Amino acid sequence: MNLGMSECGQSSMFDAAVFLTILLVASSLLLNLYDPSIQAEDVRSFQYLSMYTKRLAHAAFSSTVPNASYLDSYGEEVIRKDVSVQEMVVEELLLMSSGVPERNFVGPGRYNDRIEWVLSSLMNESNFNCTLRGELQGSKVYIIGSDNIQSKKVERASYHSEFILPEENLRVSMVLDVWREAPG
Amino acid sequence: MVSLDERAVAGTFEELSSLLMVGVATLLFLVSLAKGFVSYSRYQEENDRIGELESLCESVLSYEPLLYHSRKGQLDHSKLNEASREMLEEHLGKTWNSFHFNLTLIDVSPYEEKYIWFAGEELPGSSLARTALLPATVSNQYGEHHSVLLRITVWW
């Protein structure tokens, strides 16, 4: 038998290097694919935030406070007892639309202070912030917070409650935004 | 005819290093497969636990014998007593026998009179526990709707 020599032969090292490279790529893909928290965390986080916002809105809007006050258009103090957050928001919107300035609802024991108290006590141990606004016939009023979260990078869920006041035939909306600074 | 000379390289020099590379690659792949499997299992387990806690929270908030005018998330203060506590424990205990739980009602309203209620078991000293805080209200016949937090703790 005559064995000839050729330079076209492939080294087994080359095969091994190719095999190593392929498995390295496969391993890194596998590690990323099998880390589902990367993809699922956002979804789970948003689901939780949505559910939390809904529960918070239900609890906060129906909660009452023993007393809350505001100054009417003549500067007289009006005190309401066992008034709910929803009633305070609606009354404030109606009064503001009739010319009572926003500052008449601000201060210790006033409507805005009481509403903020209810919301902050319900959110006490969470790491969320909230904004509450009311809308009456298209005009928006921020009861708690301001619209500056629009410019921030936040994770946010909103609860929108809308109803019609039969006596005045007016459409009223309450929007509760619950948010936190987005990580990173 | 095969001739012998001294220019050949022993095959073992190449084959051993190739074998080493193949071995390392296979080992890396198997390790990442195992790591992926473990992290996926942990994630699934964690997800199941969060799901169980979430279902328990929903069940408590919509448990009819505790509700005020059947409104979800709005508890009736006159129903927060020993009898309803036992009913709730029995009801939830039958449904979720895979874990233990307790529930504490914390009144965070500005009213002077505070409602306090507890159901379930005491949390043992060393347990892996998960806690959820649910916003809710407790209503009474005077038209007061107290804002409350329901602290639900589950452990396995």
Tab-separated table of C-alpha atoms in Angstrom:
chain	number	residue	atom	x	y	z
A	1	MET	CA	0.000	0.000	0.000
A	2	ASN	CA	1.306	3.400	-0.902
A	3	LEU	CA	0.244	6.320	1.302
A	4	GLY	CA	0.534	9.708	-0.327
A	5	MET	CA	0.850	12.967	1.610
A	6	SER	CA	-1.396	15.944	0.926
A	7	GLU	CA	-1.666	19.428	2.444
A	8	CYS	CA	-5.465	19.538	2.086
A	9	GLY	CA	-5.989	17.588	5.298
A	10	GLN	CA	-7.879	19.253	8.182
A	11	SER	CA	-6.590	19.289	11.675
A	12	SER	CA	-8.878	17.789	14.307
A	13	MET	CA	-8.111	20.928	16.331
A	14	PHE	CA	-10.083	22.911	13.801
A	15	ASP	CA	-13.107	20.630	14.250
A	16	ALA	CA	-12.830	20.944	18.001
A	17	ALA	CA	-12.586	24.741	17.813
A	18	VAL	CA	-15.692	24.906	15.631
A	19	PHE	CA	-17.504	22.590	18.042
A	20	LEU	CA	-16.429	24.746	20.995
A	21	THR	CA	-17.610	27.932	19.302
A	22	ILE	CA	-20.987	26.451	18.412
A	23	LEU	CA	-21.557	25.182	21.929
A	24	LEU	CA	-20.455	28.493	23.445
A	25	VAL	CA	-23.015	30.315	21.322
A	26	ALA	CA	-25.662	27.709	22.155
A	27	SER	CA	-24.862	27.966	25.878
A	28	SER	CA	-25.154	31.735	25.956
A	29	LEU	CA	-28.442	31.575	24.030
A	30	LEU	CA	-29.702	28.938	26.392
A	31	LEU	CA	-28.817	31.007	29.441
A	32	ASN	CA	-30.631	34.030	28.072
A	33	LEU	CA	-33.641	32.041	26.916
A	34	TYR	CA	-33.943	30.258	30.224
A	35	ASP	CA	-33.924	33.474	32.191
A	36	PRO	CA	-37.618	34.186	31.760
A	37	SER	CA	-37.594	36.843	34.440
A	38	ILE	CA	-36.048	39.161	31.849
A	39	GLN	CA	-39.150	39.025	29.675
A	40	ALA	CA	-41.811	38.190	32.251
A	41	GLU	CA	-40.834	40.704	34.920
A	42	ASP	CA	-42.245	43.651	33.011
A	43	VAL	CA	-45.539	41.899	32.308
A	44	ARG	CA	-45.905	40.676	35.878
A	45	SER	CA	-44.973	44.064	37.243
A	46	PHE	CA	-47.556	45.790	35.070
A	47	GLN	CA	-50.259	43.251	35.962
A	48	TYR	CA	-49.557	43.831	39.631
A	49	LEU	CA	-49.563	47.613	39.210
A	50	SER	CA	-52.889	47.520	37.329
A	51	MET	CA	-54.514	45.334	39.957
A	52	TYR	CA	-53.119	47.489	42.752
A	53	THR	CA	-54.372	50.682	41.106
A	54	LYS	CA	-57.869	49.258	40.721
A	55	ARG	CA	-58.034	48.155	44.348
A	56	LEU	CA	-56.598	51.431	45.565
A	57	ALA	CA	-59.118	53.435	43.538
A	58	HIS	CA	-62.069	51.380	44.822
A	59	ALA	CA	-60.936	51.745	48.423
A	60	ALA	CA	-59.921	55.401	48.236
A	61	PHE	CA	-62.936	56.735	46.326
A	62	SER	CA	-65.416	55.141	48.722
A	63	SER	CA	-63.469	56.003	51.904
A	64	THR	CA	-64.956	58.702	54.074
A	65	VAL	CA	-63.298	61.141	56.471
A	66	PRO	CA	-64.885	62.398	59.724
A	67	ASN	CA	-64.751	66.015	58.596
A	68	ALA	CA	-63.349	68.098	55.769
A	69	SER	CA	-63.783	71.722	54.849
A	70	TYR	CA	-63.350	74.357	52.152
A	71	LEU	CA	-63.921	78.070	51.807
A	72	ASP	CA	-66.887	79.011	49.662
A	73	SER	CA	-66.986	81.927	47.233
A	74	TYR	CA	-67.685	84.360	50.114
A	75	GLY	CA	-64.717	83.089	52.110
A	76	GLU	CA	-66.935	81.259	54.621
A	77	GLU	CA	-65.731	77.892	55.871
A	78	VAL	CA	-68.006	74.990	54.976
A	79	ILE	CA	-67.488	71.793	56.977
A	80	ARG	CA	-68.773	68.430	55.774
A	81	LYS	CA	-68.961	65.347	57.969
A	82	ASP	CA	-68.461	61.733	56.876
A	83	VAL	CA	-67.847	62.826	53.325
A	84	SER	CA	-66.287	60.401	50.834
A	85	VAL	CA	-63.335	61.119	48.574
A	86	GLN	CA	-65.560	60.807	45.521
A	87	GLU	CA	-68.057	63.313	46.927
A	88	MET	CA	-65.248	65.746	47.755
A	89	VAL	CA	-63.791	65.535	44.245
A	90	VAL	CA	-67.175	66.057	42.580
A	91	GLU	CA	-68.096	68.956	44.861
A	92	GLU	CA	-64.718	70.578	44.336
A	93	LEU	CA	-65.025	70.309	40.570
A	94	LEU	CA	-68.529	71.795	40.593
A	95	LEU	CA	-67.513	74.654	42.873
A	96	MET	CA	-64.397	75.411	40.834
A	97	SER	CA	-66.458	75.490	37.664
A	98	SER	CA	-68.687	78.076	39.336
A	99	GLY	CA	-65.708	80.285	40.170
A	100	VAL	CA	-64.416	79.161	43.582
A	101	PRO	CA	-60.605	79.319	43.386
A	102	GLU	CA	-58.465	76.217	43.857
A	103	ARG	CA	-56.709	77.680	46.919
A	104	ASN	CA	-59.994	77.473	48.877
A	105	PHE	CA	-59.578	73.683	48.969
A	106	VAL	CA	-55.935	73.727	50.026
A	107	GLY	CA	-54.646	73.740	53.612
A	108	PRO	CA	-54.887	71.661	56.777
A	109	GLY	CA	-58.249	69.915	57.095
A	110	ARG	CA	-59.383	71.117	53.670
A	111	TYR	CA	-60.643	68.825	50.919
A	112	ASN	CA	-57.329	68.346	49.112
A	113	ASP	CA	-55.506	67.709	52.361
A	114	ARG	CA	-58.056	65.061	53.387
A	115	ILE	CA	-58.009	63.347	49.999
A	116	GLU	CA	-54.232	63.221	50.073
A	117	TRP	CA	-54.357	61.851	53.597
A	118	VAL	CA	-56.635	58.964	52.538
A	119	LEU	CA	-54.525	58.077	49.512
A	120	SER	CA	-51.193	58.295	51.279
A	121	SER	CA	-52.382	56.194	54.221
A	122	LEU	CA	-53.625	53.490	51.846
A	123	MET	CA	-50.316	53.575	49.957
A	124	ASN	CA	-48.289	53.815	53.126
A	125	GLU	CA	-46.010	50.819	52.689
A	126	SER	CA	-45.921	50.654	48.915
A	127	ASN	CA	-43.192	52.204	46.799
A	128	PHE	CA	-45.676	53.925	44.508
A	129	ASN	CA	-46.755	57.535	44.088
A	130	CYS	CA	-50.094	58.739	42.850
A	131	THR	CA	-51.767	61.557	40.999
A	132	LEU	CA	-55.492	62.230	41.150
A	133	ARG	CA	-57.260	64.494	38.727
A	134	GLY	CA	-60.846	65.299	38.040
A	135	GLU	CA	-62.407	66.301	34.769
A	136	LEU	CA	-65.620	68.192	34.398
A	137	GLN	CA	-66.913	68.935	30.921
A	138	GLY	CA	-63.410	68.626	29.495
A	139	SER	CA	-61.527	70.839	31.965
A	140	LYS	CA	-58.911	69.025	34.039
A	141	VAL	CA	-58.114	69.792	37.667
A	142	TYR	CA	-55.249	68.143	39.532
A	143	ILE	CA	-56.419	67.372	43.068
A	144	ILE	CA	-53.253	65.492	44.071
A	145	GLY	CA	-49.947	65.853	42.228
A	146	SER	CA	-49.410	67.482	38.878
A	147	ASP	CA	-48.970	66.504	35.264
A	148	ASN	CA	-45.157	66.555	35.474
A	149	ILE	CA	-45.042	62.729	35.432
A	150	GLN	CA	-45.806	62.941	31.722
A	151	SER	CA	-42.192	63.953	31.157
A	152	LYS	CA	-40.678	61.338	33.482
A	153	LYS	CA	-39.778	57.781	32.693
A	154	VAL	CA	-42.227	55.942	34.910
A	155	GLU	CA	-44.136	52.694	35.220
A	156	ARG	CA	-47.722	53.787	35.431
A	157	ALA	CA	-51.246	52.419	35.607
A	158	SER	CA	-54.406	54.506	35.483
A	159	TYR	CA	-57.885	53.960	36.840
A	160	HIS	CA	-60.576	55.955	35.112
A	161	SER	CA	-63.996	56.393	36.686
A	162	GLU	CA	-66.673	58.295	34.802
A	163	PHE	CA	-70.242	59.089	35.719
A	164	ILE	CA	-73.011	61.570	34.969
A	165	LEU	CA	-74.525	63.821	37.608
A	166	PRO	CA	-78.247	63.510	36.865
A	167	GLU	CA	-79.344	66.801	38.421
A	168	GLU	CA	-76.779	68.926	36.619
A	169	ASN	CA	-76.570	66.573	33.618
A	170	LEU	CA	-72.802	66.897	33.717
A	171	ARG	CA	-70.182	64.285	32.905
A	172	VAL	CA	-67.534	63.885	35.609
A	173	SER	CA	-64.343	61.829	35.411
A	174	MET	CA	-61.871	60.887	38.085
A	175	VAL	CA	-58.490	59.564	37.014
A	176	LEU	CA	-56.110	57.975	39.465
A	177	ASP	CA	-52.577	57.443	38.185
A	178	VAL	CA	-50.337	55.194	40.233
A	179	TRP	CA	-46.673	55.272	39.250
A	180	ARG	CA	-43.097	54.788	40.242
A	181	GLU	CA	-39.823	55.759	38.691
A	182	ALA	CA	-38.860	53.175	36.101
A	183	PRO	CA	-35.718	51.252	37.046
A	184	GLY	CA	-32.639	52.306	35.163
B	1	MET	CA	5.008	0.850	0.729
B	2	VAL	CA	5.023	2.803	3.951
B	3	SER	CA	8.268	4.364	4.842
B	4	LEU	CA	9.233	5.382	8.340
B	5	ASP	CA	10.901	8.661	9.110
B	6	GLU	CA	11.190	11.004	12.121
B	7	ARG	CA	9.125	13.948	10.810
B	8	ALA	CA	5.746	12.703	11.941
B	9	VAL	CA	4.020	14.250	14.930
B	10	ALA	CA	2.535	11.946	17.486
B	11	GLY	CA	-1.262	11.870	17.100
B	12	THR	CA	-1.783	12.173	20.822
B	13	PHE	CA	-0.533	15.801	20.828
B	14	GLU	CA	-3.389	16.839	18.585
B	15	GLU	CA	-6.062	14.414	19.715
B	16	LEU	CA	-5.644	15.109	23.391
B	17	SER	CA	-6.021	18.849	22.954
B	18	SER	CA	-8.997	18.340	20.613
B	19	LEU	CA	-10.558	16.021	23.139
B	20	LEU	CA	-9.944	18.604	25.839
B	21	MET	CA	-11.689	21.308	23.822
B	22	VAL	CA	-14.646	19.048	23.067
B	23	GLY	CA	-14.836	18.116	26.738
B	24	VAL	CA	-14.757	21.746	27.871
B	25	ALA	CA	-17.414	22.728	25.321
B	26	THR	CA	-19.695	19.857	26.331
B	27	LEU	CA	-19.225	20.646	30.003
B	28	LEU	CA	-20.050	24.326	29.473
B	29	PHE	CA	-23.158	23.407	27.525
B	30	LEU	CA	-24.355	20.958	30.167
B	31	VAL	CA	-23.705	23.460	32.961
B	32	SER	CA	-25.661	26.183	31.208
B	33	LEU	CA	-28.471	23.689	30.484
B	34	ALA	CA	-28.629	22.761	34.170
B	35	LYS	CA	-28.439	26.397	35.289
B	36	GLY	CA	-31.199	27.348	32.883
B	37	PHE	CA	-33.379	24.503	34.084
B	38	VAL	CA	-32.855	25.418	37.741
B	39	SER	CA	-33.584	29.122	37.185
B	40	TYR	CA	-36.664	28.254	35.126
B	41	SER	CA	-37.938	25.926	37.870
B	42	ARG	CA	-37.359	28.605	40.497
B	43	TYR	CA	-39.146	31.165	38.381
B	44	GLN	CA	-42.099	28.807	37.905
B	45	GLU	CA	-42.222	28.081	41.614
B	46	GLU	CA	-42.063	31.789	42.472
B	47	ASN	CA	-44.736	32.540	39.904
B	48	ASP	CA	-46.993	29.840	41.338
B	49	ARG	CA	-46.573	31.286	44.811
B	50	ILE	CA	-47.358	34.805	43.664
B	51	GLY	CA	-50.357	33.412	41.781
B	52	GLU	CA	-51.587	31.578	44.875
B	53	LEU	CA	-51.190	34.700	47.006
B	54	GLU	CA	-53.018	36.785	44.416
B	55	SER	CA	-55.904	34.265	44.266
B	56	LEU	CA	-56.105	34.263	48.043
B	57	CYS	CA	-56.268	38.078	48.070
B	58	GLU	CA	-59.089	38.035	45.536
B	59	SER	CA	-60.949	35.415	47.568
B	60	VAL	CA	-60.712	37.464	50.741
B	61	LEU	CA	-61.827	40.686	49.048
B	62	SER	CA	-64.822	38.952	47.491
B	63	TYR	CA	-65.777	36.633	50.369
B	64	GLU	CA	-69.515	37.257	50.557
B	65	PRO	CA	-70.066	36.664	54.320
B	66	LEU	CA	-67.714	39.576	55.077
B	67	LEU	CA	-68.941	42.088	52.510
B	68	TYR	CA	-70.966	45.225	52.979
B	69	HIS	CA	-73.956	45.102	50.601
B	70	SER	CA	-72.062	42.505	48.527
B	71	ARG	CA	-69.552	45.110	47.382
B	72	LYS	CA	-66.172	43.634	46.610
B	73	GLY	CA	-63.375	45.084	48.731
B	74	GLN	CA	-65.833	46.721	51.132
B	75	LEU	CA	-66.110	44.844	54.426
B	76	ASP	CA	-68.953	45.112	56.899
B	77	HIS	CA	-67.739	45.935	60.409
B	78	SER	CA	-70.638	44.001	62.009
B	79	LYS	CA	-69.453	40.846	60.243
B	80	LEU	CA	-65.877	41.058	61.470
B	81	ASN	CA	-66.327	38.770	64.455
B	82	GLU	CA	-65.273	35.401	65.806
B	83	ALA	CA	-67.878	33.454	63.808
B	84	SER	CA	-66.879	34.968	60.461
B	85	ARG	CA	-63.218	34.479	61.333
B	86	GLU	CA	-63.803	30.749	61.742
B	87	MET	CA	-65.895	30.631	58.564
B	88	LEU	CA	-63.177	32.394	56.591
B	89	GLU	CA	-60.452	30.129	57.958
B	90	GLU	CA	-62.492	27.053	57.094
B	91	HIS	CA	-63.387	28.349	53.643
B	92	LEU	CA	-59.843	29.358	52.709
B	93	GLY	CA	-58.257	26.386	54.456
B	94	LYS	CA	-60.252	23.989	52.289
B	95	THR	CA	-59.415	25.803	49.085
B	96	TRP	CA	-55.738	26.371	49.787
B	97	ASN	CA	-54.383	23.490	51.771
B	98	SER	CA	-50.936	23.872	50.203
B	99	PHE	CA	-49.944	26.779	52.429
B	100	HIS	CA	-50.739	28.539	55.695
B	101	PHE	CA	-51.996	32.072	55.940
B	102	ASN	CA	-53.047	34.859	58.220
B	103	LEU	CA	-54.859	38.105	57.672
B	104	THR	CA	-54.600	41.291	59.698
B	105	LEU	CA	-56.885	44.258	59.234
B	106	ILE	CA	-55.184	47.612	59.886
B	107	ASP	CA	-57.428	50.645	60.133
B	108	VAL	CA	-55.602	53.630	58.605
B	109	SER	CA	-58.584	55.985	58.555
B	110	PRO	CA	-58.644	59.330	60.403
B	111	TYR	CA	-61.546	58.146	62.585
B	112	GLU	CA	-60.877	57.837	66.300
B	113	GLU	CA	-62.545	54.446	66.534
B	114	LYS	CA	-60.307	51.885	64.855
B	115	TYR	CA	-61.280	48.465	63.593
B	116	ILE	CA	-58.886	45.602	64.252
B	117	TRP	CA	-59.382	42.052	63.066
B	118	PHE	CA	-57.222	38.986	62.669
B	119	ALA	CA	-57.822	35.591	61.052
B	120	GLY	CA	-55.642	32.597	60.320
B	121	GLU	CA	-52.621	31.153	62.068
B	122	GLU	CA	-49.753	32.833	63.854
B	123	LEU	CA	-46.657	33.060	61.678
B	124	PRO	CA	-43.975	30.680	62.984
B	125	GLY	CA	-40.560	32.155	63.694
B	126	SER	CA	-38.661	30.683	60.769
B	127	SER	CA	-40.775	30.490	57.647
B	128	LEU	CA	-40.459	31.590	54.087
B	129	ALA	CA	-43.380	33.999	53.921
B	130	ARG	CA	-44.893	36.333	51.352
B	131	THR	CA	-47.004	39.333	52.276
B	132	ALA	CA	-49.503	41.429	50.359
B	133	LEU	CA	-51.076	44.693	51.512
B	134	LEU	CA	-54.516	45.291	50.059
B	135	PRO	CA	-56.326	48.616	50.185
B	136	ALA	CA	-59.961	48.142	51.267
B	137	THR	CA	-62.686	49.743	53.354
B	138	VAL	CA	-64.698	48.764	56.409
B	139	SER	CA	-68.184	50.234	56.519
B	140	ASN	CA	-70.595	50.662	59.408
B	141	GLN	CA	-74.232	51.623	59.858
B	142	TYR	CA	-73.378	55.286	60.564
B	143	GLY	CA	-72.262	55.884	56.992
B	144	GLU	CA	-68.578	55.736	57.846
B	145	HIS	CA	-66.306	53.954	55.396
B	146	HIS	CA	-62.941	53.485	57.077
B	147	SER	CA	-59.937	53.104	54.822
B	148	VAL	CA	-58.088	49.944	55.868
B	149	LEU	CA	-55.173	47.816	54.775
B	150	LEU	CA	-55.498	44.045	54.728
B	151	ARG	CA	-52.141	42.462	55.373
B	152	ILE	CA	-52.228	38.907	54.039
B	153	THR	CA	-49.267	36.675	54.807
B	154	VAL	CA	-48.830	33.210	53.365
B	155	TRP	CA	-46.116	30.692	54.108
B	156	TRP	CA	-45.295	27.142	53.077
